[in-house]
C-alpha positions in Angstrom: 0.0 0.0 -0.1 1.5 3.5 -1.0 1.6 6.3 1.3 1.5 9.6 -0.2 2.8 12.9 1.0 0.3 16.1 1.2 2.2 17.5 -1.7 2.0 14.2 -3.8 -1.7 14.0 -3.0 -2.5 17.8 -3.8 -0.8 17.5 -7.3 -2.9 14.5 -8.1 -6.1 16.2 -7.1 -4.9 19.3 -9.1 -4.3 17.3 -12.2 -7.6 15.3 -11.6 -9.5 18.6 -11.6 -7.7 19.7 -15.0 -8.4 16.4 -16.4 -12.2 16.6 -15.5 -12.8 20.4 -16.6 -10.9 19.6 -19.9 -13.2 17.0 -20.7 -10.5 14.4 -20.2 -7.9 16.1 -22.8 -5.6 17.5 -20.4 -4.1 16.7 -17.0 -4.6 13.1 -15.7 -7.1 10.9 -13.8 -6.7 10.5 -10.2 -5.2 7.0 -9.7 -5.2 6.4 -6.0 -5.7 2.5 -6.2 -4.2 1.0 -3.0 -2.9 4.3 -1.6 -3.0 5.0 2.0 -5.1 7.8 2.9 -6.4 7.3 6.5 -7.3 10.3 8.2 -6.8 12.6 5.2 -9.2 15.9 5.2 -10.8 15.5 1.7 -14.0 17.2 2.2 -15.5 18.8 -0.6 -12.8 17.3 -3.2 -13.8 16.5 -6.5 -12.8 12.8 -6.9 -15.4 12.0 -9.7 -14.4 8.8 -11.7 -11.2 8.7 -9.7 -9.6 5.3 -9.1 -9.6 4.5 -5.3 -10.0 0.8 -5.4 -8.5 -0.9 -2.5 -7.6 2.3 -0.9 -7.2 2.8 2.9 -9.7 5.4 3.5 -10.5 4.6 7.2 -11.6 7.9 9.2 -11.2 9.9 5.8 -13.3 13.2 6.1 -15.1 13.1 2.6 -18.1 15.3 3.7 -19.9 16.7 0.8 -17.2 15.6 -1.7 -17.9 14.2 -5.2 -17.2 10.6 -5.9 -19.8 10.2 -8.8 -18.8 7.2 -10.9 -15.6 6.7 -8.5 -14.0 3.1 -8.2 -13.9 2.2 -4.7 -14.1 -1.5 -5.1 -12.6 -3.1 -2.0 -11.8 0.2 -0.3 -11.6 0.6 3.3 -14.1 3.3 4.6 -14.1 2.3 8.3 -15.6 5.2 10.1 -15.0 7.4 7.1 -17.3 10.7 7.2 -19.3 10.7 3.8 -22.1 12.9 5.0 -23.8 14.3 1.8 -21.1 13.1 -0.3 -22.3 12.2 -4.1 -21.5 8.5 -4.6 -24.1 8.3 -7.6 -23.1 5.3 -10.1 -19.8 4.6 -7.9 -18.5 1.2 -7.6 -18.3 0.2 -3.8 -18.3 -3.5 -4.1 -16.7 -5.3 -1.6 -15.7 -2.4 0.3 -15.4 -1.9 4.1 -17.9 0.8 5.3 -18.4 -0.5 8.9 -19.4 2.5 11.3 -19.2 5.0 8.3 -21.1 8.0 8.1 -23.3 8.2 5.0 -26.1 10.4 6.4 -27.9 12.2 3.4 -25.4 10.7 1.0 -26.1 10.3 -2.6 -25.6 6.6 -3.7 -28.1 6.2 -6.5 -27.4 3.6 -8.9 -24.0 2.7 -7.0 -22.6 -0.7 -6.6 -22.5 -1.9 -3.2 -22.7 -5.8 -3.8 -21.0 -7.5 -0.8 -20.1 -4.3 0.9 -19.7 -4.3 4.6 -22.3 -1.9 6.0 -22.2 -3.1 9.5 -23.6 -0.2 11.9 -23.2 2.2 9.2 -25.1 5.3 9.1 -27.2 5.7 6.0 -30.0 8.2 7.5 -32.0 9.7 4.7 -29.5 8.5 2.0 -30.5 8.1 -1.5 -30.0 4.4 -2.7 -32.3 4.6 -5.5 -31.7 1.6 -7.9 -28.5 0.7 -6.0 -27.2 -2.7 -6.0 -26.9 -3.9 -2.4 -27.3 -7.6 -2.9 -25.4 -9.9 -0.3 -24.4 -6.7 1.4 -24.1 -6.6 5.1 -26.2 -4.3 6.6 -27.0 -5.6 10.0 -27.5 -2.9 12.7 -27.7 -0.3 9.9 -29.6 3.0 10.1 -31.5 3.1 7.1 -34.5 5.3 8.6 -36.0 7.7 5.9 -33.8 6.4 3.4 -35.0 6.3 -0.2 -34.5 2.8 -1.4 -36.7 2.9 -4.4 -36.4 -0.2 -6.6 -33.0 -0.9 -4.9 -31.6 -4.5 -5.2 -31.3 -6.0 -1.5 -31.4 -9.7 -2.6 -29.6 -12.0 -0.2 -28.6 -8.9 2.2 -28.4 -9.4 5.8 -30.4 -6.5 7.4 -30.9 -8.1 10.8 -31.6 -5.6 13.5 -31.3 -2.7 10.7 -33.3 0.6 11.3 -35.5 1.1 8.2 -38.4 3.1 10.0 -40.1 5.2 7.6 -38.0 3.9 4.5 -39.2 3.9 1.2 -38.6 0.6 -0.3 -41.1 0.8 -3.1 -40.5 -1.9 -5.5 -37.3 -2.9 -3.8 -35.8 -6.4 -4.4 -35.4 -8.3 -0.8 -35.8 -11.8 -2.1 -33.9 -14.1 0.6 -33.0 -11.1 2.6 -32.6 -11.5 6.2 -34.8 -8.7 8.1 -34.9 -10.4 11.4 -35.6 -8.2 14.1 -35.4 -5.3 11.6 -37.4 -2.1 12.3 -39.7 -1.4 9.2 -42.4 0.4 11.0 -44.1 2.7 8.5 -41.8 1.9 5.8 -43.4 1.6 2.1 -42.9 -1.7 0.7 -45.3 -1.4 -2.0 -44.7 -3.5 -4.9 -41.6 -4.9 -3.1 -40.4 -8.5 -3.7 -39.7 -9.9 0.0 -40.1 -13.9 -1.4 -38.1 -16.2 0.8 -37.1 -13.2 3.1 -36.6 -13.8 7.0 -39.0 -11.4 8.9 -38.9 -13.2 12.1 -39.3 -10.5 15.0 -39.5 -7.7 12.7 -41.4 -4.4 13.4 -43.8 -3.8 10.4 -46.5 -1.7 12.3 -48.0 0.8 10.2 -46.0 -0.5 7.2 -47.2 -0.5 3.6 -47.2 -4.0 2.2 -49.8 -3.2 -0.8 -49.4 -5.7 -3.3 -46.0 -6.7 -1.6 -44.5 -10.4 -2.7 -44.6 -12.3 0.4 -44.3 -16.0 -1.1 -42.3 -18.4 1.4 -41.6 -15.5 4.1 -41.2 -15.9 7.5 -43.4 -13.8 9.6 -42.8 -15.6 13.2 -43.2 -12.9 15.8 -43.4 -10.1 13.6 -45.4 -7.1 14.6 -47.9 -6.3 12.0 -50.3 -4.1 13.8 -51.9 -1.7 11.5 -50.2 -2.6 8.6 -51.5 -2.4 5.2 -51.4 -6.1 3.8 -54.2 -5.1 1.1 -53.2 -7.1 -2.1 -50.3 -8.7 -0.7 -49.4 -12.2 -2.6 -48.0 -15.2 -0.9 -50.0 -14.6 2.3 -53.7 -15.3 3.4 -55.0 -12.6 6.0 -58.2 -12.8 8.3 -59.2 -10.2 10.4 -61.7 -10.4 13.4 -61.9 -8.0 15.8 -58.7 -6.5 17.2 -56.8 -9.8 16.0 -55.1 -10.1 13.0 -54.5 -13.5 11.4 -51.9 -14.5 8.8 -51.1 -17.6 7.0 -47.7 -17.7 5.7 -44.8 -20.0 4.4 -47.2 -21.7 2.0 -49.8 -22.3 4.6 -47.4 -24.3 6.8 -47.6 -21.7 9.7 -50.2 -19.2 11.1 -49.8 -16.1 13.1 -52.8 -14.7 15.3 -52.1 -11.7 17.1 -48.8 -12.2 18.7 -48.7 -16.0 18.4 -47.3 -17.8 15.5 -47.1 -21.7 15.2 -47.1 -24.5 12.7 -50.7 -24.9 11.0 -50.7 -28.5 12.3 -50.2 -27.2 15.7 -52.9 -24.7 15.7 -55.3 -27.3 14.3 -54.5 -29.6 17.3 -54.2 -26.8 20.0 -56.2 -23.7 19.1 -59.1 -23.9 21.7 -56.6 -24.1 24.3 -54.1 -21.4 23.0 -57.5 -19.2 22.7 -58.4 -19.7 26.3 -55.0 -19.0 27.5 -55.0 -15.6 25.5 -58.3 -14.9 26.9 -60.0 -14.9 23.6 -64.2 -15.2 23.7 -65.9 -18.4 22.4 -66.9 -16.4 19.5 -63.4 -15.4 18.5 -62.0 -18.8 19.0 -64.8 -20.3 17.0 -64.0 -17.7 14.1 -60.3 -18.2 14.2 -60.8 -22.0 14.5 -62.8 -21.7 10.9 -59.9 -19.8 9.3 -57.0 -22.3 10.8 -59.3 -25.4 9.4 -59.7 -23.6 6.0 -55.8 -23.0 6.0 -55.3 -26.7 6.9 -57.4 -27.9 4.2 -55.8 -25.6 1.6 -52.3 -26.8 2.8 -53.6 -30.4 2.5 -54.9 -30.2 -0.8 -51.6 -28.7 -2.1 -49.7 -31.8 -0.4 -50.3 -32.3 3.1 -48.9 -31.4 6.2 -45.8 -33.8 6.8 
């Protein structure tokens, strides 16, 4: 890893600015691949289309920097400050952004596949149509973030804060969202097939026409969520208790209780009594449980 003096870095930035302003005819594109820049102050710097692949940018100040279309693949951005930085179209695949600050940053169309964003602050960040497939976003702050049509397939979002985030049309196929906070999030038209939402908070979330085939909703909080037109689940509302059949009717969640359908069939009366349901409620939910059991039996039976 090459270490640069302040003078060398200043000259590289100067030549890069000339390169950009001359339409790539004069100066030279910044080549900082593999450079050691830890702790440097690059706030407001214009590094558009620069090569920063595998560079050590840990703790670097990149507030309001322009990194549009830059190559940051494999770069180390541990605890870097990228608040309000422009990273649209940048390549951050396999980059380390652990505990980095990307608040209000623009990452539209960026490639963050397999990147490490564990505990990263992405509050209010723009991630429209970005690629975050297989990225580690566990415990990340994505509240109020714009994830319109973002690819999060196979991403780890365990314990992430997505409160109020816009995930319209997002791809979350096989994503891990266990214990994530998705309250008030917009998931209209999103694909959550085979995703893990165990213990997730989805209160007041918009799941209109969301794909929920094979999804795990065990222990999830769906209070006041909009499930109208959701695909891959069957819902039933009676008084204050919401019943949801999921995972191809193999599981049923009623209120805060989730069990296999076969267990509900055998024990719904006792469960209802233990939860202080009325006889009328037990009867109505029993009808729903038996209907789901019959549907599952017709599709192959309970093993």
